[in-house]
Amino acid sequence: MNQMAVEEAEKRCVVLVPSPFQGHITPMLQLASMLHAKGFSIVINHSELNPPDSSKHPEFTFLPLKDGLSNGDPSLLNLLNIIPAMNKNCRVPFQDYLVQMMEKPELYGQICCIIYDHLMYFITEVADHLELPTILLRSSSCAYMEAICAFLQFQAEKFTPLPEAKLLDPVPKIPALRFKDLPFALTSEIPEPLLQLLEKVTKIGSSVAIIGNTTENLENRALLWLRQHYQVPIFTIGPLHKMASSLQTSLAEEDASCISWLDTQATNSVLYVSLGSIVVMDKKELIETAWGLFNSNQPFLWVVRQSSIDGSTSIEHDLPDGYLEAVGDRGRIVKWAPQKEVLAHRAVGGFWSHCGWNSTLESIVEGVPMICRPCFGDQNVNARYITHVWKVGLQIGSDDLTRCVIESTIRKLMVEVEGKELRQRVVDMKQELQMSFQDGGSSHNSLKSLTEFISSF
């Protein structure tokens, strides 16, 4: 081998395997950036479905896994089909890639470990066969993982179906949550495919550690439980988007023109509305939301993906006649926005969110209070923490999505006394979070420990 090949072979390589959803790809790429900055070479093994844009990350090596799903629809309705199929179809191509990489260290470096998303649970079997250590990246909150484990325990103990009258009762050993806040309803029979999937994603197999996109202070109680439950090191290195260098992770094209519009708005006056990359609403909810925003008299920036409206052919066609003209320059509707930049803008004073974990962290770390509209999964748990534990947001229930309730909730957050109190609390949380990722903070120290841990393999 020539000198360059020898140096490459001596370099330590980390293989990262994200799942093909925006909320999961983003933290994995952020982690990749952090590890690359620490001197590791990075290989991203990704599915063909929803692939990341490799041209935005020339410092990484991208290797696609044939999944047979590239024409699939990564929507909520298909997740129970997509995830098991992906785990089945990607197993052989992933093992083949690893064997090739191990045979040619001069091209990739020596593999020291594999870091995988919890939805890609097939990884541990392949890694065990090749005697490679694995580390699990949890892209959701620790509170959600604790709630999922509790949910499965209730199923195992034949605790279901739960009477409707008990939905507001506290969950045993998780006092912050009520039964209605658990990720899935206990009042009806749970489909067996869902139970099987949850069992698989909560197990860590032979993984030697867990990485959490969180901080010690933010989720102290849940972290204590998870450490006792899994008995492996948990490295809390969040918020990842602040710990990582600035990089593009969006799968959709961002409309950056909204930033110049925000520049013209008063400080803390704009409500930013975005329900993430998967959530689908019906046309009735779209109409009620539109009029609630209009009647609130607050400036708003509203992200409406065409795929976010059930049966939509055109956003303009789905909105009420004359709506855009009536709103004028007081509102801006875009298909996708540079969310981190939006939330950091001085004009944004509130965030109407589905409460995905990335969005939750991005909002809190910029000191922006929230209106919570959770739809499924971890969003219910996150919304409960936002509104009743951290007390930095208000919630709109699925049964309350009328224009009158929406209008009053917006005004409560943006202009009334309660909103000012929420804003003060989230500013205090922002300051605490900032301390974690600064030099000497808990996340900063945890990243150093993680780097040393990986280097020890």
mmCIF file with all atom_site columns, N, CA and C in Angstrom, residues 328-366:
data_model
loop_
_atom_site.group_PDB
_atom_site.id
_atom_site.type_symbol
_atom_site.label_atom_id
_atom_site.label_alt_id
_atom_site.label_comp_id
_atom_site.label_asym_id
_atom_site.label_entity_id
_atom_site.label_seq_id
_atom_site.pdbx_PDB_ins_code
_atom_site.Cartn_x
_atom_site.Cartn_y
_atom_site.Cartn_z
_atom_site.occupancy
_atom_site.B_iso_or_equiv
_atom_site.pdbx_formal_charge
_atom_site.auth_seq_id
_atom_site.auth_comp_id
_atom_site.auth_asym_id
_atom_site.auth_atom_id
_atom_site.pdbx_PDB_model_num
ATOM 1   N N  . GLY A 1 328 ? -53.231 38.804 3.092  1.00 0.00 ? 328 GLY A N  1
ATOM 2   C CA . GLY A 1 328 ? -52.259 39.785 2.615  1.00 0.00 ? 328 GLY A CA 1
ATOM 3   C C  . GLY A 1 328 ? -50.870 39.517 3.176  1.00 0.00 ? 328 GLY A C  1
ATOM 4   N N  . ASP A 1 329 ? -50.182 40.575 3.560  1.00 0.00 ? 329 ASP A N  1
ATOM 5   C CA . ASP A 1 329 ? -48.795 40.452 4.018  1.00 0.00 ? 329 ASP A CA 1
ATOM 6   C C  . ASP A 1 329 ? -48.705 40.077 5.499  1.00 0.00 ? 329 ASP A C  1
ATOM 7   N N  . ARG A 1 330 ? -49.863 39.912 6.155  1.00 0.00 ? 330 ARG A N  1
ATOM 8   C CA . ARG A 1 330 ? -49.835 39.539 7.578  1.00 0.00 ? 330 ARG A CA 1
ATOM 9   C C  . ARG A 1 330 ? -49.451 38.083 7.766  1.00 0.00 ? 330 ARG A C  1
ATOM 10  N N  . GLY A 1 331 ? -49.629 37.272 6.723  1.00 0.00 ? 331 GLY A N  1
ATOM 11  C CA . GLY A 1 331 ? -49.281 35.861 6.825  1.00 0.00 ? 331 GLY A CA 1
ATOM 12  C C  . GLY A 1 331 ? -48.463 35.408 5.639  1.00 0.00 ? 331 GLY A C  1
ATOM 13  N N  . ARG A 1 332 ? -47.716 34.348 5.843  1.00 0.00 ? 332 ARG A N  1
ATOM 14  C CA . ARG A 1 332 ? -46.905 33.761 4.784  1.00 0.00 ? 332 ARG A CA 1
ATOM 15  C C  . ARG A 1 332 ? -47.075 32.255 4.844  1.00 0.00 ? 332 ARG A C  1
ATOM 16  N N  . ILE A 1 333 ? -47.412 31.644 3.697  1.00 0.00 ? 333 ILE A N  1
ATOM 17  C CA . ILE A 1 333 ? -47.572 30.195 3.623  1.00 0.00 ? 333 ILE A CA 1
ATOM 18  C C  . ILE A 1 333 ? -46.491 29.640 2.700  1.00 0.00 ? 333 ILE A C  1
ATOM 19  N N  . VAL A 1 334 ? -45.731 28.653 3.205  1.00 0.00 ? 334 VAL A N  1
ATOM 20  C CA . VAL A 1 334 ? -44.655 28.042 2.425  1.00 0.00 ? 334 VAL A CA 1
ATOM 21  C C  . VAL A 1 334 ? -44.798 26.529 2.498  1.00 0.00 ? 334 VAL A C  1
ATOM 22  N N  . LYS A 1 335 ? -44.168 25.831 1.554  1.00 0.00 ? 335 LYS A N  1
ATOM 23  C CA . LYS A 1 335 ? -44.229 24.369 1.542  1.00 0.00 ? 335 LYS A CA 1
ATOM 24  C C  . LYS A 1 335 ? -43.247 23.746 2.523  1.00 0.00 ? 335 LYS A C  1
ATOM 25  N N  . TRP A 1 336 ? -42.151 24.430 2.797  1.00 0.00 ? 336 TRP A N  1
ATOM 26  C CA . TRP A 1 336 ? -41.179 23.950 3.784  1.00 0.00 ? 336 TRP A CA 1
ATOM 27  C C  . TRP A 1 336 ? -40.308 25.132 4.175  1.00 0.00 ? 336 TRP A C  1
ATOM 28  N N  . ALA A 1 337 ? -39.856 25.171 5.400  1.00 0.00 ? 337 ALA A N  1
ATOM 29  C CA . ALA A 1 337 ? -39.101 26.325 5.898  1.00 0.00 ? 337 ALA A CA 1
ATOM 30  C C  . ALA A 1 337 ? -37.801 25.879 6.548  1.00 0.00 ? 337 ALA A C  1
ATOM 31  N N  . PRO A 1 338 ? -36.797 26.750 6.563  1.00 0.00 ? 338 PRO A N  1
ATOM 32  C CA . PRO A 1 338 ? -35.562 26.460 7.314  1.00 0.00 ? 338 PRO A CA 1
ATOM 33  C C  . PRO A 1 338 ? -35.831 26.633 8.804  1.00 0.00 ? 338 PRO A C  1
ATOM 34  N N  . GLN A 1 339 ? -36.360 25.602 9.430  1.00 0.00 ? 339 GLN A N  1
ATOM 35  C CA . GLN A 1 339 ? -36.964 25.729 10.755 1.00 0.00 ? 339 GLN A CA 1
ATOM 36  C C  . GLN A 1 339 ? -36.017 26.261 11.827 1.00 0.00 ? 339 GLN A C  1
ATOM 37  N N  . LYS A 1 340 ? -34.808 25.757 11.870 1.00 0.00 ? 340 LYS A N  1
ATOM 38  C CA . LYS A 1 340 ? -33.888 26.221 12.914 1.00 0.00 ? 340 LYS A CA 1
ATOM 39  C C  . LYS A 1 340 ? -33.617 27.721 12.785 1.00 0.00 ? 340 LYS A C  1
ATOM 40  N N  . GLU A 1 341 ? -33.496 28.186 11.553 1.00 0.00 ? 341 GLU A N  1
ATOM 41  C CA . GLU A 1 341 ? -33.273 29.616 11.320 1.00 0.00 ? 341 GLU A CA 1
ATOM 42  C C  . GLU A 1 341 ? -34.520 30.416 11.674 1.00 0.00 ? 341 GLU A C  1
ATOM 43  N N  . VAL A 1 342 ? -35.684 29.859 11.363 1.00 0.00 ? 342 VAL A N  1
ATOM 44  C CA . VAL A 1 342 ? -36.946 30.536 11.686 1.00 0.00 ? 342 VAL A CA 1
ATOM 45  C C  . VAL A 1 342 ? -37.095 30.696 13.193 1.00 0.00 ? 342 VAL A C  1
ATOM 46  N N  . LEU A 1 343 ? -36.895 29.616 13.933 1.00 0.00 ? 343 LEU A N  1
ATOM 47  C CA . LEU A 1 343 ? -37.089 29.665 15.385 1.00 0.00 ? 343 LEU A CA 1
ATOM 48  C C  . LEU A 1 343 ? -36.069 30.572 16.070 1.00 0.00 ? 343 LEU A C  1
ATOM 49  N N  . ALA A 1 344 ? -34.911 30.741 15.451 1.00 0.00 ? 344 ALA A N  1
ATOM 50  C CA . ALA A 1 344 ? -33.889 31.625 16.026 1.00 0.00 ? 344 ALA A CA 1
ATOM 51  C C  . ALA A 1 344 ? -34.132 33.094 15.682 1.00 0.00 ? 344 ALA A C  1
ATOM 52  N N  . HIS A 1 345 ? -35.104 33.362 14.822 1.00 0.00 ? 345 HIS A N  1
ATOM 53  C CA . HIS A 1 345 ? -35.347 34.745 14.380 1.00 0.00 ? 345 HIS A CA 1
ATOM 54  C C  . HIS A 1 345 ? -36.050 35.546 15.470 1.00 0.00 ? 345 HIS A C  1
ATOM 55  N N  . ARG A 1 346 ? -35.638 36.774 15.662 1.00 0.00 ? 346 ARG A N  1
ATOM 56  C CA . ARG A 1 346 ? -36.192 37.621 16.729 1.00 0.00 ? 346 ARG A CA 1
ATOM 57  C C  . ARG A 1 346 ? -37.691 37.853 16.568 1.00 0.00 ? 346 ARG A C  1
ATOM 58  N N  . ALA A 1 347 ? -38.238 37.740 15.332 1.00 0.00 ? 347 ALA A N  1
ATOM 59  C CA . ALA A 1 347 ? -39.659 38.031 15.102 1.00 0.00 ? 347 ALA A CA 1
ATOM 60  C C  . ALA A 1 347 ? -40.578 36.915 15.574 1.00 0.00 ? 347 ALA A C  1
ATOM 61  N N  . VAL A 1 348 ? -40.042 35.698 15.720 1.00 0.00 ? 348 VAL A N  1
ATOM 62  C CA . VAL A 1 348 ? -40.885 34.549 16.056 1.00 0.00 ? 348 VAL A CA 1
ATOM 63  C C  . VAL A 1 348 ? -41.119 34.497 17.561 1.00 0.00 ? 348 VAL A C  1
ATOM 64  N N  . GLY A 1 349 ? -42.402 34.561 17.937 1.00 0.00 ? 349 GLY A N  1
ATOM 65  C CA . GLY A 1 349 ? -42.761 34.579 19.355 1.00 0.00 ? 349 GLY A CA 1
ATOM 66  C C  . GLY A 1 349 ? -43.525 33.360 19.819 1.00 0.00 ? 349 GLY A C  1
ATOM 67  N N  . GLY A 1 350 ? -43.825 32.421 18.884 1.00 0.00 ? 350 GLY A N  1
ATOM 68  C CA . GLY A 1 350 ? -44.544 31.211 19.252 1.00 0.00 ? 350 GLY A CA 1
ATOM 69  C C  . GLY A 1 350 ? -44.419 30.171 18.157 1.00 0.00 ? 350 GLY A C  1
ATOM 70  N N  . PHE A 1 351 ? -44.565 28.918 18.531 1.00 0.00 ? 351 PHE A N  1
ATOM 71  C CA . PHE A 1 351 ? -44.419 27.799 17.597 1.00 0.00 ? 351 PHE A CA 1
ATOM 72  C C  . PHE A 1 351 ? -45.579 26.837 17.799 1.00 0.00 ? 351 PHE A C  1
ATOM 73  N N  . TRP A 1 352 ? -46.438 26.721 16.777 1.00 0.00 ? 352 TRP A N  1
ATOM 74  C CA . TRP A 1 352 ? -47.514 25.731 16.771 1.00 0.00 ? 352 TRP A CA 1
ATOM 75  C C  . TRP A 1 352 ? -46.927 24.465 16.157 1.00 0.00 ? 352 TRP A C  1
ATOM 76  N N  . SER A 1 353 ? -46.778 23.421 16.962 1.00 0.00 ? 353 SER A N  1
ATOM 77  C CA . SER A 1 353 ? -45.978 22.262 16.556 1.00 0.00 ? 353 SER A CA 1
ATOM 78  C C  . SER A 1 353 ? -46.693 20.949 16.824 1.00 0.00 ? 353 SER A C  1
ATOM 79  N N  . HIS A 1 354 ? -46.289 19.928 16.072 1.00 0.00 ? 354 HIS A N  1
ATOM 80  C CA . HIS A 1 354 ? -46.744 18.559 16.329 1.00 0.00 ? 354 HIS A CA 1
ATOM 81  C C  . HIS A 1 354 ? -46.003 17.948 17.513 1.00 0.00 ? 354 HIS A C  1
ATOM 82  N N  . CYS A 1 355 ? -44.949 18.615 17.969 1.00 0.00 ? 355 CYS A N  1
ATOM 83  C CA . CYS A 1 355 ? -44.176 18.199 19.143 1.00 0.00 ? 355 CYS A CA 1
ATOM 84  C C  . CYS A 1 355 ? -43.304 16.977 18.886 1.00 0.00 ? 355 CYS A C  1
ATOM 85  N N  . GLY A 1 356 ? -42.800 16.851 17.663 1.00 0.00 ? 356 GLY A N  1
ATOM 86  C CA . GLY A 1 356 ? -41.715 15.903 17.445 1.00 0.00 ? 356 GLY A CA 1
ATOM 87  C C  . GLY A 1 356 ? -40.527 16.338 18.295 1.00 0.00 ? 356 GLY A C  1
ATOM 88  N N  . TRP A 1 357 ? -39.631 15.403 18.610 1.00 0.00 ? 357 TRP A N  1
ATOM 89  C CA . TRP A 1 357 ? -38.567 15.712 19.557 1.00 0.00 ? 357 TRP A CA 1
ATOM 90  C C  . TRP A 1 357 ? -37.596 16.741 19.010 1.00 0.00 ? 357 TRP A C  1
ATOM 91  N N  . ASN A 1 358 ? -37.237 16.644 17.726 1.00 0.00 ? 358 ASN A N  1
ATOM 92  C CA . ASN A 1 358 ? -36.337 17.642 17.157 1.00 0.00 ? 358 ASN A CA 1
ATOM 93  C C  . ASN A 1 358 ? -36.946 19.034 17.257 1.00 0.00 ? 358 ASN A C  1
ATOM 94  N N  . SER A 1 359 ? -38.221 19.154 16.880 1.00 0.00 ? 359 SER A N  1
ATOM 95  C CA . SER A 1 359 ? -38.897 20.451 16.934 1.00 0.00 ? 359 SER A CA 1
ATOM 96  C C  . SER A 1 359 ? -38.983 20.982 18.357 1.00 0.00 ? 359 SER A C  1
ATOM 97  N N  . THR A 1 360 ? -39.246 20.076 19.293 1.00 0.00 ? 360 THR A N  1
ATOM 98  C CA . THR A 1 360 ? -39.339 20.485 20.698 1.00 0.00 ? 360 THR A CA 1
ATOM 99  C C  . THR A 1 360 ? -38.024 21.076 21.180 1.00 0.00 ? 360 THR A C  1
ATOM 100 N N  . LEU A 1 361 ? -36.922 20.373 20.921 1.00 0.00 ? 361 LEU A N  1
ATOM 101 C CA . LEU A 1 361 ? -35.618 20.874 21.342 1.00 0.00 ? 361 LEU A CA 1
ATOM 102 C C  . LEU A 1 361 ? -35.262 22.189 20.643 1.00 0.00 ? 361 LEU A C  1
ATOM 103 N N  . GLU A 1 362 ? -35.548 22.262 19.342 1.00 0.00 ? 362 GLU A N  1
ATOM 104 C CA . GLU A 1 362 ? -35.214 23.466 18.580 1.00 0.00 ? 362 GLU A CA 1
ATOM 105 C C  . GLU A 1 362 ? -35.977 24.678 19.092 1.00 0.00 ? 362 GLU A C  1
ATOM 106 N N  . SER A 1 363 ? -37.212 24.458 19.538 1.00 0.00 ? 363 SER A N  1
ATOM 107 C CA . SER A 1 363 ? -38.019 25.561 20.057 1.00 0.00 ? 363 SER A CA 1
ATOM 108 C C  . SER A 1 363 ? -37.535 26.008 21.423 1.00 0.00 ? 363 SER A C  1
ATOM 109 N N  . ILE A 1 364 ? -37.306 25.053 22.322 1.00 0.00 ? 364 ILE A N  1
ATOM 110 C CA . ILE A 1 364 ? -36.893 25.394 23.683 1.00 0.00 ? 364 ILE A CA 1
ATOM 111 C C  . ILE A 1 364 ? -35.525 26.078 23.684 1.00 0.00 ? 364 ILE A C  1
ATOM 112 N N  . VAL A 1 365 ? -34.604 25.585 22.865 1.00 0.00 ? 365 VAL A N  1
ATOM 113 C CA . VAL A 1 365 ? -33.250 26.136 22.886 1.00 0.00 ? 365 VAL A CA 1
ATOM 114 C C  . VAL A 1 365 ? -33.194 27.546 22.294 1.00 0.00 ? 365 VAL A C  1
ATOM 115 N N  . GLU A 1 366 ? -34.262 27.963 21.595 1.00 0.00 ? 366 GLU A N  1
ATOM 116 C CA . GLU A 1 366 ? -34.343 29.343 21.116 1.00 0.00 ? 366 GLU A CA 1
ATOM 117 C C  . GLU A 1 366 ? -35.275 30.194 21.968 1.00 0.00 ? 366 GLU A C  1
#
